Short mmCIF file of C-alpha atoms and ligand atoms in Angstrom, two decimals:
data_model
loop_
_atom_site.label_atom_id
_atom_site.label_comp_id
_atom_site.label_asym_id
_atom_site.label_seq_id
_atom_site.Cartn_x
_atom_site.Cartn_y
_atom_site.Cartn_z
CA MET G 62 -62.81 -39.47 55.47
CA ARG G 63 -62.98 -42.80 57.28
CA GLN G 64 -60.27 -45.44 57.25
CA VAL G 65 -60.89 -48.08 54.57
CA ALA G 66 -59.12 -51.37 53.93
CA VAL G 67 -59.33 -54.31 51.58
CA VAL G 68 -59.97 -57.35 53.78
CA GLY G 69 -60.57 -60.04 51.18
CA VAL G 70 -59.91 -60.65 47.50
CA GLY G 71 -61.11 -63.33 45.11
CA GLN G 72 -60.07 -64.08 41.56
CA THR G 73 -61.19 -66.74 39.15
CA ARG G 74 -58.64 -68.69 37.21
CA CYS G 75 -58.59 -66.93 33.86
CA ARG G 76 -58.78 -68.79 30.60
CA LEU G 77 -59.24 -67.97 26.95
CA ARG G 78 -62.66 -69.65 27.17
CA ARG G 79 -64.63 -70.59 30.24
CA GLU G 80 -67.42 -72.58 28.65
CA ASP G 81 -68.17 -74.34 31.92
CA VAL G 82 -69.87 -71.27 33.41
CA SER G 83 -72.27 -68.56 32.33
CA PHE G 84 -71.38 -64.91 32.91
CA PRO G 85 -73.35 -64.79 36.20
CA GLY G 86 -71.67 -68.04 37.25
CA LEU G 87 -68.25 -66.57 36.55
CA VAL G 88 -68.74 -63.43 38.64
CA ARG G 89 -70.25 -65.64 41.33
CA GLU G 90 -66.96 -67.59 41.55
CA ALA G 91 -65.00 -64.43 42.30
CA VAL G 92 -67.59 -63.25 44.84
CA THR G 93 -67.55 -66.58 46.68
CA ALA G 94 -63.75 -66.55 46.76
CA ALA G 95 -63.61 -62.97 48.10
CA LEU G 96 -66.24 -63.62 50.79
CA ASP G 97 -64.40 -66.77 51.90
CA ASP G 98 -61.13 -64.86 51.91
CA ALA G 99 -62.64 -62.15 54.12
CA GLY G 100 -64.33 -64.76 56.32
CA ILE G 101 -67.79 -63.25 55.85
CA ARG G 102 -71.12 -64.25 54.33
CA LEU G 103 -73.06 -62.42 51.65
CA ALA G 104 -75.61 -61.42 54.30
CA ASP G 105 -72.87 -59.38 56.07
CA VAL G 106 -72.33 -57.19 52.99
CA ASP G 107 -73.97 -53.74 53.16
CA ALA G 108 -73.73 -52.76 49.48
CA VAL G 109 -72.47 -54.12 46.16
CA VAL G 110 -70.67 -52.29 43.35
CA PHE G 111 -70.43 -54.13 40.03
CA GLY G 112 -68.36 -53.36 36.94
CA SER G 113 -67.93 -54.80 33.46
CA SER G 114 -66.66 -53.57 30.12
CA PRO G 115 -68.69 -51.96 27.30
CA GLU G 116 -71.70 -54.09 26.33
CA TYR G 117 -70.63 -54.66 22.72
CA PHE G 118 -67.68 -56.75 23.90
CA GLU G 119 -69.94 -59.55 25.13
CA GLY G 120 -73.25 -58.66 23.53
CA VAL G 121 -75.07 -58.60 26.85
CA ASN G 122 -76.68 -55.26 27.33
CA HIS G 123 -77.06 -54.15 30.93
CA PRO G 124 -75.32 -57.24 32.38
CA GLU G 125 -75.94 -56.20 35.99
CA LYS G 126 -79.61 -56.98 35.32
CA TRP G 127 -78.66 -60.51 34.35
CA ALA G 128 -76.08 -61.10 37.04
CA SER G 129 -77.23 -59.16 40.12
CA GLY G 130 -78.84 -62.23 41.70
CA ALA G 131 -75.64 -64.21 41.26
CA PHE G 132 -73.26 -61.58 42.63
CA GLY G 133 -75.32 -60.73 45.67
CA GLY G 134 -77.06 -57.53 44.66
CA TYR G 135 -80.50 -58.80 45.71
CA LEU G 136 -82.25 -56.29 48.02
CA LYS G 137 -78.99 -54.48 48.71
CA PRO G 138 -77.83 -51.00 47.71
CA HIS G 139 -76.29 -51.75 44.35
CA MET G 140 -74.82 -49.90 41.40
CA ARG G 141 -72.91 -50.56 38.21
CA ILE G 142 -69.81 -48.71 37.09
CA HIS G 143 -68.45 -48.58 33.59
CA THR G 144 -65.36 -46.76 32.41
CA GLY G 145 -63.91 -49.02 29.70
CA GLY G 146 -60.62 -50.65 30.61
CA THR G 147 -60.42 -48.84 33.94
CA VAL G 148 -63.81 -50.21 34.98
CA GLY G 149 -62.45 -52.78 37.41
CA ALA G 150 -60.42 -50.12 39.18
CA SER G 151 -63.24 -47.58 39.08
CA THR G 152 -65.42 -50.25 40.69
CA GLY G 153 -62.87 -50.75 43.47
CA ILE G 154 -62.59 -46.99 43.91
CA ALA G 155 -66.38 -46.59 44.02
CA ALA G 156 -66.50 -49.25 46.75
CA PHE G 157 -63.78 -47.28 48.57
CA TYR G 158 -65.93 -44.13 48.33
CA HIS G 159 -68.92 -46.10 49.68
CA VAL G 160 -66.99 -46.96 52.85
CA ALA G 161 -64.89 -43.79 53.17
CA SER G 162 -68.04 -41.67 53.06
CA GLY G 163 -69.44 -43.40 56.14
CA MET G 164 -72.48 -44.66 54.24
CA TYR G 165 -71.57 -48.38 54.48
CA ASP G 166 -69.21 -50.46 56.61
CA LEU G 167 -68.70 -53.54 54.45
CA VAL G 168 -68.88 -53.30 50.66
CA LEU G 169 -68.37 -55.88 47.94
CA ALA G 170 -66.77 -54.80 44.67
CA VAL G 171 -66.99 -57.24 41.78
CA ALA G 172 -66.09 -57.06 38.10
CA GLY G 173 -65.75 -59.56 35.31
CA ASP G 174 -65.99 -60.33 31.62
CA LYS G 175 -66.28 -63.25 29.26
CA LEU G 176 -64.43 -61.84 26.29
CA SER G 177 -64.57 -65.20 24.51
CA GLU G 178 -68.28 -64.66 23.83
CA GLY G 179 -67.83 -61.87 21.32
CA SER G 180 -65.14 -60.60 19.01
CA VAL G 181 -63.10 -58.35 21.30
CA GLN G 182 -61.32 -56.32 18.65
CA ALA G 183 -64.58 -55.81 16.71
CA GLY G 184 -66.31 -54.79 19.92
CA LEU G 185 -63.46 -52.45 20.79
CA SER G 186 -63.79 -50.83 17.40
CA THR G 187 -67.33 -49.71 18.27
CA VAL G 188 -65.79 -47.63 21.03
CA TYR G 189 -64.42 -45.26 18.41
CA ASP G 190 -66.28 -42.06 17.71
CA PRO G 191 -69.15 -43.00 15.33
CA ILE G 192 -68.83 -39.83 13.23
CA LEU G 193 -65.09 -39.37 12.84
CA GLY G 194 -63.50 -42.53 14.16
CA ARG G 195 -65.02 -45.76 12.89
CA PRO G 196 -63.17 -46.15 9.58
CA PHE G 197 -59.87 -46.04 11.45
CA ALA G 198 -60.95 -48.41 14.20
CA CYS G 199 -58.88 -51.55 14.22
CA GLY G 200 -59.21 -52.78 17.77
CA ALA G 201 -56.89 -51.51 20.46
CA PRO G 202 -53.40 -52.29 19.10
CA SER G 203 -53.31 -49.72 16.30
CA ALA G 204 -54.25 -46.85 18.61
CA VAL G 205 -51.78 -47.94 21.27
CA ALA G 206 -49.13 -48.36 18.57
CA LEU G 207 -49.32 -44.61 17.94
CA GLN G 208 -48.69 -44.00 21.61
CA CYS G 209 -45.74 -46.39 21.67
CA ARG G 210 -44.25 -44.84 18.54
CA ILE G 211 -44.37 -41.37 20.06
CA TYR G 212 -42.79 -42.68 23.24
CA MET G 213 -39.98 -44.44 21.39
CA GLU G 214 -39.15 -41.44 19.26
CA ARG G 215 -39.16 -39.05 22.18
CA SER G 216 -37.40 -41.17 24.80
CA GLY G 217 -34.96 -43.41 22.98
CA CYS G 218 -36.82 -46.54 24.08
CA THR G 219 -36.22 -49.36 21.58
CA SER G 220 -38.03 -52.52 20.57
CA LEU G 221 -35.58 -54.42 22.76
CA HIS G 222 -36.98 -52.68 25.84
CA GLY G 223 -40.53 -53.53 24.80
CA ALA G 224 -39.51 -57.16 24.32
CA ARG G 225 -37.85 -57.25 27.73
CA VAL G 226 -41.09 -56.06 29.38
CA ALA G 227 -42.99 -58.73 27.45
CA VAL G 228 -40.59 -61.43 28.70
CA LYS G 229 -40.38 -60.13 32.28
CA ASN G 230 -44.13 -60.18 32.85
CA ARG G 231 -44.66 -63.57 31.18
CA LEU G 232 -41.99 -65.04 33.47
CA HIS G 233 -43.62 -63.36 36.47
CA ALA G 234 -46.93 -64.97 35.47
CA LEU G 235 -45.45 -68.42 36.09
CA ASN G 236 -45.62 -67.56 39.83
CA ASN G 237 -49.30 -66.65 39.66
CA PRO G 238 -51.79 -69.55 39.60
CA TYR G 239 -54.54 -67.20 38.35
CA ALA G 240 -52.64 -65.92 35.30
CA GLN G 241 -53.70 -67.16 31.89
CA LEU G 242 -50.64 -67.22 29.61
CA ARG G 243 -47.97 -69.78 30.46
CA LEU G 244 -44.85 -69.10 28.40
CA PRO G 245 -41.95 -70.54 30.42
CA ASP G 246 -39.58 -70.57 27.47
CA ILE G 247 -40.29 -67.08 26.14
CA THR G 248 -37.23 -65.12 25.00
CA VAL G 249 -36.53 -61.60 23.79
CA GLU G 250 -35.68 -63.06 20.36
CA GLN G 251 -39.07 -64.77 20.23
CA VAL G 252 -40.85 -61.51 20.98
CA LEU G 253 -38.83 -59.67 18.37
CA SER G 254 -39.57 -62.27 15.70
CA SER G 255 -43.29 -62.68 16.49
CA PRO G 256 -45.67 -61.32 13.81
CA VAL G 257 -46.24 -57.59 13.62
CA ILE G 258 -49.78 -56.61 14.63
CA ALA G 259 -49.41 -52.83 14.19
CA SER G 260 -45.82 -51.62 14.20
CA PRO G 261 -44.01 -51.40 16.58
CA LEU G 262 -46.34 -53.86 18.34
CA ARG G 263 -45.71 -57.53 17.72
CA LEU G 264 -47.95 -60.37 18.82
CA LEU G 265 -45.97 -61.04 21.99
CA ASP G 266 -46.03 -57.32 22.89
CA CYS G 267 -49.81 -57.67 23.22
CA CYS G 268 -52.07 -59.00 25.98
CA PRO G 269 -54.33 -62.01 25.49
CA ALA G 270 -58.14 -61.90 25.87
CA SER G 271 -59.51 -63.72 28.90
CA ASP G 272 -62.65 -64.93 30.61
CA GLY G 273 -62.41 -64.08 34.30
CA ALA G 274 -63.65 -62.12 37.27
CA CYS G 275 -62.32 -60.45 40.39
CA ALA G 276 -63.92 -59.32 43.64
CA MET G 277 -62.78 -57.46 46.75
CA VAL G 278 -64.32 -56.85 50.16
CA LEU G 279 -63.67 -53.38 51.57
CA ALA G 280 -64.30 -52.53 55.22
CA CYS G 281 -64.23 -49.51 57.51
CA GLY G 282 -61.39 -49.27 60.04
CA ASP G 283 -62.80 -51.11 63.04
CA ARG G 284 -64.44 -53.84 60.95
CA ALA G 285 -61.20 -54.30 59.00
CA ARG G 286 -59.18 -54.75 62.20
CA ARG G 287 -61.67 -57.33 63.47
CA LEU G 288 -61.84 -59.27 60.20
CA CYS G 289 -58.25 -59.29 59.10
CA PRO G 290 -54.92 -59.51 60.94
CA ARG G 291 -53.17 -57.48 58.24
CA PRO G 292 -55.59 -55.56 56.03
CA ALA G 293 -54.52 -53.64 52.94
CA TRP G 294 -55.28 -50.03 53.82
CA VAL G 295 -56.43 -47.88 50.94
CA ARG G 296 -54.36 -44.76 51.51
CA GLY G 297 -55.30 -42.89 48.36
CA ALA G 298 -57.36 -43.39 45.21
CA SER G 299 -58.18 -41.32 42.19
CA ALA G 300 -59.89 -41.81 38.83
CA VAL G 301 -59.26 -39.01 36.32
CA ALA G 302 -60.38 -38.50 32.71
CA GLU G 303 -59.15 -36.44 29.80
CA GLY G 304 -60.86 -36.05 26.43
CA VAL G 305 -60.40 -37.92 23.19
CA HIS G 306 -59.70 -35.13 20.74
CA TYR G 307 -58.26 -32.51 23.08
CA ALA G 308 -55.61 -30.62 21.20
CA ARG G 309 -53.18 -31.11 24.04
CA ARG G 310 -53.23 -34.90 24.19
CA GLU G 311 -49.76 -36.08 25.00
CA TRP G 312 -50.08 -39.78 24.47
CA ASP G 313 -46.81 -40.66 26.11
CA ARG G 314 -47.28 -38.22 29.01
CA PRO G 315 -50.98 -38.61 29.78
CA LEU G 316 -52.24 -35.67 31.81
CA ALA G 317 -54.98 -37.82 33.34
CA LEU G 318 -52.40 -40.24 34.71
CA HIS G 319 -50.26 -37.45 36.12
CA GLU G 320 -53.31 -35.91 37.76
CA ALA G 321 -54.61 -39.23 39.14
CA ALA G 322 -51.17 -40.04 40.56
CA ARG G 323 -50.78 -36.56 42.02
CA ARG G 324 -54.12 -36.83 43.81
CA ALA G 325 -53.66 -40.40 45.08
CA TYR G 326 -50.11 -39.76 46.30
CA ALA G 327 -51.18 -36.53 48.04
CA GLN G 328 -53.93 -38.41 49.92
CA ALA G 329 -51.47 -41.15 50.83
CA GLY G 330 -48.69 -38.78 51.86
CA VAL G 331 -46.33 -40.15 49.24
CA SER G 332 -43.83 -37.48 48.21
CA ASP G 333 -41.16 -39.61 46.52
CA PRO G 334 -42.86 -42.57 44.84
CA ARG G 335 -39.64 -43.95 43.34
CA ARG G 336 -38.22 -44.42 46.85
CA GLN G 337 -41.40 -45.07 48.83
CA VAL G 338 -43.33 -47.50 46.63
CA ASP G 339 -42.29 -51.13 47.10
CA VAL G 340 -44.29 -52.75 44.31
CA ALA G 341 -46.57 -51.63 41.48
CA GLU G 342 -49.27 -53.34 39.43
CA VAL G 343 -49.80 -51.35 36.23
CA TYR G 344 -52.10 -51.82 33.24
CA ASP G 345 -49.53 -53.18 30.76
CA ALA G 346 -51.95 -54.19 28.00
CA PHE G 347 -49.06 -53.62 25.56
CA SER G 348 -45.42 -54.02 26.55
CA TYR G 349 -44.16 -50.48 25.85
CA GLN G 350 -46.98 -48.98 27.87
CA GLU G 351 -45.51 -50.30 31.09
CA MET G 352 -42.53 -47.93 30.71
CA ILE G 353 -44.81 -44.98 29.92
CA TRP G 354 -46.77 -45.74 33.09
CA TYR G 355 -43.55 -45.86 35.17
CA GLU G 356 -43.03 -42.24 34.23
CA GLY G 357 -46.62 -41.18 34.75
CA LEU G 358 -46.65 -42.79 38.18
CA GLY G 359 -43.43 -41.03 39.18
CA LEU G 360 -41.49 -44.29 39.41
CA ALA G 361 -39.05 -43.10 36.73
CA GLU G 362 -37.92 -39.75 35.40
CA GLU G 363 -39.68 -38.49 32.31
CA GLY G 364 -38.29 -40.17 29.19
CA ARG G 365 -36.31 -42.65 31.28
CA GLY G 366 -38.86 -45.37 32.01
CA TRP G 367 -36.98 -47.83 29.80
CA ARG G 368 -33.93 -47.46 32.05
CA LEU G 369 -35.74 -49.38 34.78
CA ILE G 370 -36.10 -52.27 32.35
CA GLU G 371 -32.49 -52.03 31.24
CA ASP G 372 -31.34 -52.10 34.86
CA GLY G 373 -33.69 -54.91 35.94
CA VAL G 374 -35.21 -52.68 38.62
CA THR G 375 -38.77 -53.84 38.00
CA THR G 376 -38.15 -57.60 37.82
CA LEU G 377 -39.26 -59.66 40.83
CA GLY G 378 -36.17 -59.59 43.07
CA GLY G 379 -35.28 -56.10 41.81
CA GLU G 380 -35.54 -52.87 43.74
CA LEU G 381 -39.09 -52.00 42.62
CA PRO G 382 -40.89 -54.99 41.09
CA VAL G 383 -43.68 -54.11 38.67
CA ASN G 384 -46.42 -56.60 37.79
CA PRO G 385 -45.12 -59.55 39.82
CA SER G 386 -48.52 -61.10 38.97
CA GLY G 387 -47.62 -61.26 35.29
CA GLY G 388 -49.78 -58.23 34.65
CA VAL G 389 -52.17 -57.57 31.83
CA LEU G 390 -49.71 -59.03 29.31
CA SER G 391 -50.53 -62.40 30.85
CA THR G 392 -54.27 -62.00 31.58
CA ASN G 393 -56.77 -59.48 30.27
CA THR G 394 -60.48 -59.85 30.93
CA ILE G 395 -60.83 -56.06 30.44
CA GLY G 396 -63.77 -55.86 32.90
CA ALA G 397 -61.84 -57.28 35.86
CA THR G 398 -58.31 -56.40 34.76
CA ALA G 399 -57.89 -53.08 36.56
CA MET G 400 -59.44 -54.55 39.74
CA MET G 401 -56.94 -57.39 39.54
CA ARG G 402 -54.20 -54.73 39.73
CA GLN G 403 -55.74 -53.48 42.99
CA ALA G 404 -56.32 -57.00 44.33
CA GLU G 405 -52.75 -58.04 43.56
CA ALA G 406 -51.41 -54.84 45.15
CA ALA G 407 -53.57 -55.58 48.21
CA LEU G 408 -52.20 -59.15 48.46
CA GLN G 409 -48.67 -57.74 48.32
CA VAL G 410 -49.10 -55.39 51.29
CA MET G 411 -51.03 -58.11 53.16
CA GLY G 412 -47.96 -60.33 52.66
CA ARG G 413 -50.12 -63.00 51.03
CA ALA G 414 -48.94 -63.00 47.42
CA GLN G 415 -47.23 -66.39 47.82
CA ALA G 416 -44.71 -67.19 45.08
CA ARG G 417 -45.10 -63.71 43.60
CA GLN G 418 -44.64 -61.92 46.94
CA VAL G 419 -42.26 -58.96 46.98
CA ASP G 420 -40.23 -59.27 50.18
CA GLY G 421 -41.23 -56.72 52.77
CA ALA G 422 -43.78 -54.94 50.54
CA ARG G 423 -45.49 -52.26 52.62
CA LEU G 424 -46.59 -49.70 50.04
CA ALA G 425 -48.09 -50.67 46.69
CA VAL G 426 -49.58 -48.74 43.81
CA ALA G 427 -52.21 -50.06 41.38
CA HIS G 428 -52.90 -48.41 38.02
CA GLY G 429 -55.52 -48.75 35.31
CA TRP G 430 -56.20 -47.15 31.94
CA GLY G 431 -59.24 -47.20 29.71
CA GLY G 432 -61.18 -45.45 26.96
CA ALA G 433 -58.97 -43.89 24.31
CA ILE G 434 -56.11 -44.08 26.84
CA GLN G 435 -57.94 -41.16 28.43
CA PHE G 436 -59.15 -42.67 31.74
CA HIS G 437 -56.57 -43.37 34.42
CA THR G 438 -56.96 -44.76 37.92
CA VAL G 439 -54.40 -44.88 40.71
CA MET G 440 -54.84 -46.56 44.08
CA VAL G 441 -52.22 -46.55 46.84
CA LEU G 442 -52.38 -49.42 49.33
CA SER G 443 -50.36 -49.84 52.49
CA SER G 444 -49.82 -52.33 55.28
CA GLU G 445 -50.12 -49.37 57.65
CA ALA G 446 -53.38 -47.66 58.52
CA PRO G 447 -53.58 -43.92 57.80
CA MET O 1319 -69.84 -50.44 10.16
CA GLY O 1320 -69.30 -47.17 8.32
CA GLY O 1321 -72.20 -45.55 6.58
CA GLU O 1322 -73.70 -43.75 3.63
CA PRO O 1323 -73.71 -39.99 4.13
CA VAL O 1324 -77.32 -38.82 3.71
CA GLY O 1325 -76.61 -35.18 4.40
CA PRO O 1326 -74.29 -32.92 6.31
CA ALA O 1327 -76.16 -33.31 9.60
CA VAL O 1328 -76.74 -37.05 9.86
CA LEU O 1329 -74.71 -40.17 9.17
CA GLU O 1330 -76.38 -43.55 9.03
CA GLY O 1331 -74.61 -46.68 10.12
CA GLU O 1332 -75.07 -50.18 11.43
CA ILE O 1333 -73.12 -52.40 13.74
CA HIS O 1334 -72.91 -56.13 13.07
CA LEU O 1335 -71.23 -58.30 15.66
CA ALA O 1336 -71.41 -62.02 16.33
CA TYR O 1337 -71.57 -63.61 19.77
CA ARG O 1338 -71.68 -67.01 21.42
CA TRP O 1339 -73.12 -66.94 24.93
CA THR O 1340 -72.34 -69.69 27.43
CA THR O 1341 -75.62 -70.93 28.86
CA GLY O 1342 -74.08 -72.27 32.08
CA PRO O 1343 -75.18 -75.39 33.95
CA ALA O 1344 -78.69 -74.25 34.97
CA THR O 1345 -79.92 -72.67 31.75
CA GLY O 1346 -77.98 -75.22 29.70
CA ALA O 1347 -79.83 -78.11 31.35
CA PHE O 1348 -83.14 -76.26 30.88
CA LEU O 1349 -82.57 -75.84 27.15
CA THR O 1350 -81.27 -79.37 26.73
CA ALA O 1351 -84.35 -80.83 28.44
CA LEU O 1352 -86.59 -78.71 26.19
CA ARG O 1353 -84.82 -79.86 23.06
CA ASP O 1354 -84.27 -83.53 23.85
CA ARG O 1355 -87.27 -84.39 26.02
CA GLY O 1356 -89.86 -81.65 25.59
CA VAL O 1357 -89.72 -81.08 29.33
CA ILE O 1358 -89.61 -77.79 31.26
CA LEU O 1359 -87.10 -77.95 34.11
CA GLY O 1360 -86.99 -75.91 37.30
CA LEU O 1361 -84.29 -75.95 39.99
CA ARG O 1362 -84.96 -76.03 43.70
CA CYS O 1363 -83.26 -73.67 46.14
CA PRO O 1364 -82.05 -75.76 49.10
CA SER O 1365 -82.49 -72.79 51.47
CA CYS O 1366 -85.99 -71.49 50.75
CA ARG O 1367 -87.23 -74.65 48.98
CA ARG O 1368 -88.72 -72.58 46.14
CA VAL O 1369 -88.57 -74.01 42.63
CA LEU O 1370 -87.07 -71.45 40.26
CA CYS O 1371 -88.43 -71.81 36.71
CA PRO O 1372 -86.73 -70.75 34.54
CA PRO O 1373 -83.86 -72.12 36.61
CA LEU O 1374 -81.01 -69.94 37.89
CA GLU O 1375 -77.61 -71.06 39.13
CA VAL O 1376 -78.05 -69.03 42.31
CA CYS O 1377 -81.25 -68.26 44.21
CA PRO O 1378 -81.25 -64.44 44.23
CA ARG O 1379 -83.22 -64.29 47.48
CA CYS O 1380 -80.95 -66.62 49.46
CA GLY O 1381 -77.66 -66.31 47.61
CA THR O 1382 -77.58 -70.12 47.66
CA GLU O 1383 -76.59 -72.33 44.75
CA THR O 1384 -79.63 -74.21 43.43
CA ALA O 1385 -79.65 -78.00 43.27
CA GLY O 1386 -82.22 -80.62 42.34
CA GLU O 1387 -84.08 -80.57 39.06
CA VAL O 1388 -87.87 -80.48 39.16
CA GLU O 1389 -90.09 -80.94 36.11
CA CYS O 1390 -92.58 -78.08 35.88
CA GLY O 1391 -95.75 -77.79 33.80
CA PRO O 1392 -96.61 -78.43 31.03
CA GLY O 1393 -99.73 -76.74 32.44
CA GLY O 1394 -99.78 -73.45 34.28
CA ARG O 1395 -101.82 -70.43 35.24
CA VAL O 1396 -101.50 -66.94 33.73
CA THR O 1397 -100.40 -64.34 36.30
CA ALA O 1398 -100.27 -61.32 33.94
CA TRP O 1399 -100.97 -60.73 30.27
CA THR O 1400 -101.09 -58.24 27.43
CA LEU O 1401 -102.37 -58.58 23.91
CA VAL O 1402 -99.61 -57.29 21.62
CA GLU O 1403 -101.04 -55.60 18.52
CA ALA O 1404 -97.87 -53.75 17.47
CA PRO O 1405 -95.01 -56.26 17.34
CA THR O 1406 -91.36 -55.60 16.46
CA PRO O 1407 -89.93 -56.77 13.13
CA TRP O 1408 -88.16 -59.64 14.92
CA THR O 1409 -91.16 -60.93 16.87
CA PRO O 1410 -91.56 -64.61 15.95
CA TRP O 1411 -95.37 -64.62 16.18
CA GLU O 1412 -98.12 -63.01 14.12
CA ALA O 1413 -99.99 -60.22 15.89
CA PRO O 1414 -102.05 -60.30 17.91
CA TYR O 1415 -100.31 -62.62 20.32
CA ALA O 1416 -100.42 -62.53 24.08
CA LEU O 1417 -97.31 -61.92 26.14
CA ILE O 1418 -97.83 -63.66 29.46
CA SER O 1419 -96.28 -64.23 32.80
CA VAL O 1420 -97.07 -67.85 33.69
CA ARG O 1421 -96.72 -69.83 36.92
CA LEU O 1422 -96.12 -73.37 35.74
CA ASP O 1423 -97.48 -76.22 37.84
CA GLY O 1424 -94.79 -77.14 40.36
CA ALA O 1425 -92.90 -73.83 40.04
CA SER O 1426 -92.54 -71.04 42.62
CA THR O 1427 -91.58 -68.32 40.15
CA ASP O 1428 -93.02 -67.06 36.88
CA LEU O 1429 -91.83 -67.59 33.34
CA VAL O 1430 -92.35 -64.92 30.70
CA HIS O 1431 -93.53 -66.37 27.39
CA ALA O 1432 -96.27 -66.04 24.80
CA VAL O 1433 -99.71 -67.45 24.09
CA THR O 1434 -99.85 -68.51 20.50
CA GLU O 1435 -103.16 -70.37 20.51
CA GLY O 1436 -106.25 -68.57 21.74
CA ALA O 1437 -104.48 -65.31 22.51
CA ARG O 1438 -107.74 -63.33 22.59
CA ARG O 1439 -109.11 -65.58 25.33
CA VAL O 1440 -106.22 -64.96 27.76
CA ARG O 1441 -107.23 -63.70 31.19
CA THR O 1442 -105.41 -63.53 34.50
CA GLY O 1443 -105.86 -66.91 36.14
CA ALA O 1444 -106.54 -68.71 32.85
CA ARG O 1445 -105.12 -72.21 32.49
CA VAL O 1446 -102.59 -72.61 29.68
CA LYS O 1447 -100.60 -75.56 28.36
CA ALA O 1448 -97.14 -75.64 26.78
CA VAL O 1449 -96.79 -76.19 23.03
CA PHE O 1450 -93.42 -77.55 21.95
CA ARG O 1451 -91.67 -77.41 18.61
CA THR O 1452 -92.14 -80.51 16.53
CA VAL O 1453 -89.65 -83.27 17.34
CA GLY O 1454 -86.83 -83.15 14.81
CA ARG O 1455 -87.03 -79.37 14.43
CA ARG O 1456 -85.85 -78.44 17.91
CA VAL O 1457 -82.59 -76.48 18.14
CA GLY O 1458 -81.97 -75.89 21.85
CA ASP O 1459 -83.22 -72.34 22.22
CA ILE O 1460 -86.14 -70.94 24.24
CA LEU O 1461 -88.47 -71.25 21.24
CA ASP O 1462 -88.27 -75.04 21.43
CA LEU O 1463 -91.05 -74.09 23.81
CA GLU O 1464 -93.08 -72.47 21.04
CA GLY O 1465 -95.64 -70.91 23.32
CA PHE O 1466 -98.78 -71.71 25.26
CA ALA O 1467 -102.31 -72.65 24.30
CA VAL O 1468 -105.27 -71.43 26.32
CA GLU O 1469 -107.12 -74.47 27.62
ZN1 ZN Q 2114 -83.72 -69.49 47.99
#
C-alpha cells in the first residue's frame, strides 16, 4: 500500500438554508476551497470521488449527474459513493483507496447536501424497511433514542451527561467559523429544559440540519511532500457494516464500530488509543452518542464513556479533546458531515485548526455512522508519515 | 406512506414528499428571463468562449465559472428528434409530440425540449421557433417556454 496524505481541505460555511446557490454551486464552493488550499488546479486532479446522502432527502435523483460538471468530474475517472450518514467518510476512504492502490496520484473527494430543500425527517423515514419498518419511522431521533436508552440503563450515564456533551460541543463550535449553530449562552439547564423530541432526547440533544459541502485533496507520498509542508497522513481507514435486523445488534456496543476501529488502528499501529490519540472528531448527531462512540473507539472503557465528560477530558484544553470543531451537534449536512470529521481531524494534525487547534495534536481519529446505526467508518490521521 | 395489504406476498405503498430546489444564479436568471421577458438566456464560458444554453454556473469542459449573458434563439435548428407516441401520465403535451434536441441561434450547446406545433414535420436540421406561454400565465418554470413550432 502506498503512502497517502490529505494535502488540502475545503468547507463551505454551513447554514440552515443556502438559497444563494444551487446544489452544484454549493459543492463547487467546497471544491474550489480545497483546490486552493492544496495549491493545485482542477486540471491536476487525476480522479474525483463524490458522495451525497440518500436521494429522498433532497429529491434529486442521481445528483452526480447534475453536479459532475460543477465538481470537476468532466472527462475524469469519477464515481459516486453512498452509505447514508457515513457517506462523506466513505467518500474520503474511497479516495484514499484510489491513491493507496497506486491507480491515481492526486484525487479529489467531495460531498455535500442541501437538506433545506426537502423535509429531512420525512426523507429519513423512507430509509426504514418498506415492509416492516415504515409505520414506526419517525425520522432519526426515535431510533437513536432507543440506543441512548439502552446505553443509559446499562452504563449509568444520566441526562446530565448528555446535556454536558450538548453544551461542550456548542461552545466548541464558537471557535469554528464553518459551524452553523451559534449558542454562546447555552447551559446544561437549558438543554435539560428544552422540549422532548423522543425521550431521553431533547431538542438541544439533537443536531441541526444544514446546507453545506466539504472536499479534500488526497495525494501519494512524493506528491504530498511536494505540495504540503505538513500533510495529514492517512495511517489507517476502515468502513464496516452490520445488518439492520441481526439478532445480535448491540446498539450501545456496535460491532461494526468495534471492527472498523480494530482494523484502522491495526493499520495505523495504534495499540492504546486512549493514550495515543490526541484528538477525535466523532459523529455526535445526538449528544449521548458521543459517549457511546468513545467506548467503541477505545477512548474509554466499556460503560465508562460518560466518565470522560464528567472529568472534562474531552473538552478543548482537556487531555483528549473530542469534536473541537463543534461536531455534528453544531452542523449536520448529512452528506458532507462524516467527511467534515476527516477534514477537521486532518487540519488538527496539520496544525492548521486555528482557534479550535488542539495543542501538539499529532494523531487524530475521525468517525462516522450511518444507516440504521449499522455503518461505521474510522480514519486515523497523523502528522507523521507511515 | 404505509399501504393497503393486497395479499401475503405484496404490499403496495406510495411515498409523498415535498421539495423546494434552489435554482442558483445561472438557472435562476434563465427562468426569470423566460417568465418576465420571454427571452432565452445563455451564458458564455470565458475560457472556451462557448455559449452554454441552457446556462450552467460552471463550464464542465473548462471548469471555469461562466459569465456574460447572451440571448439565444428564439429560432434554432433541430439536432435530434423522436416522435413520442406513448407518453407518460405526467407528460404535459398530447401525443404525438416530438422530443427534440435543439441548437438555438447564438448557442454552442443543445437544449432538450419539445415540438408542440407541427410535430409530424420534424426532421434533423429543421428550423424551429420558440413558443412562449401567454403573458400573465407565466410561472417561472421551464414550461414558460411551452415548446417549439416547426417553421
Ligand atoms: Zn468552457
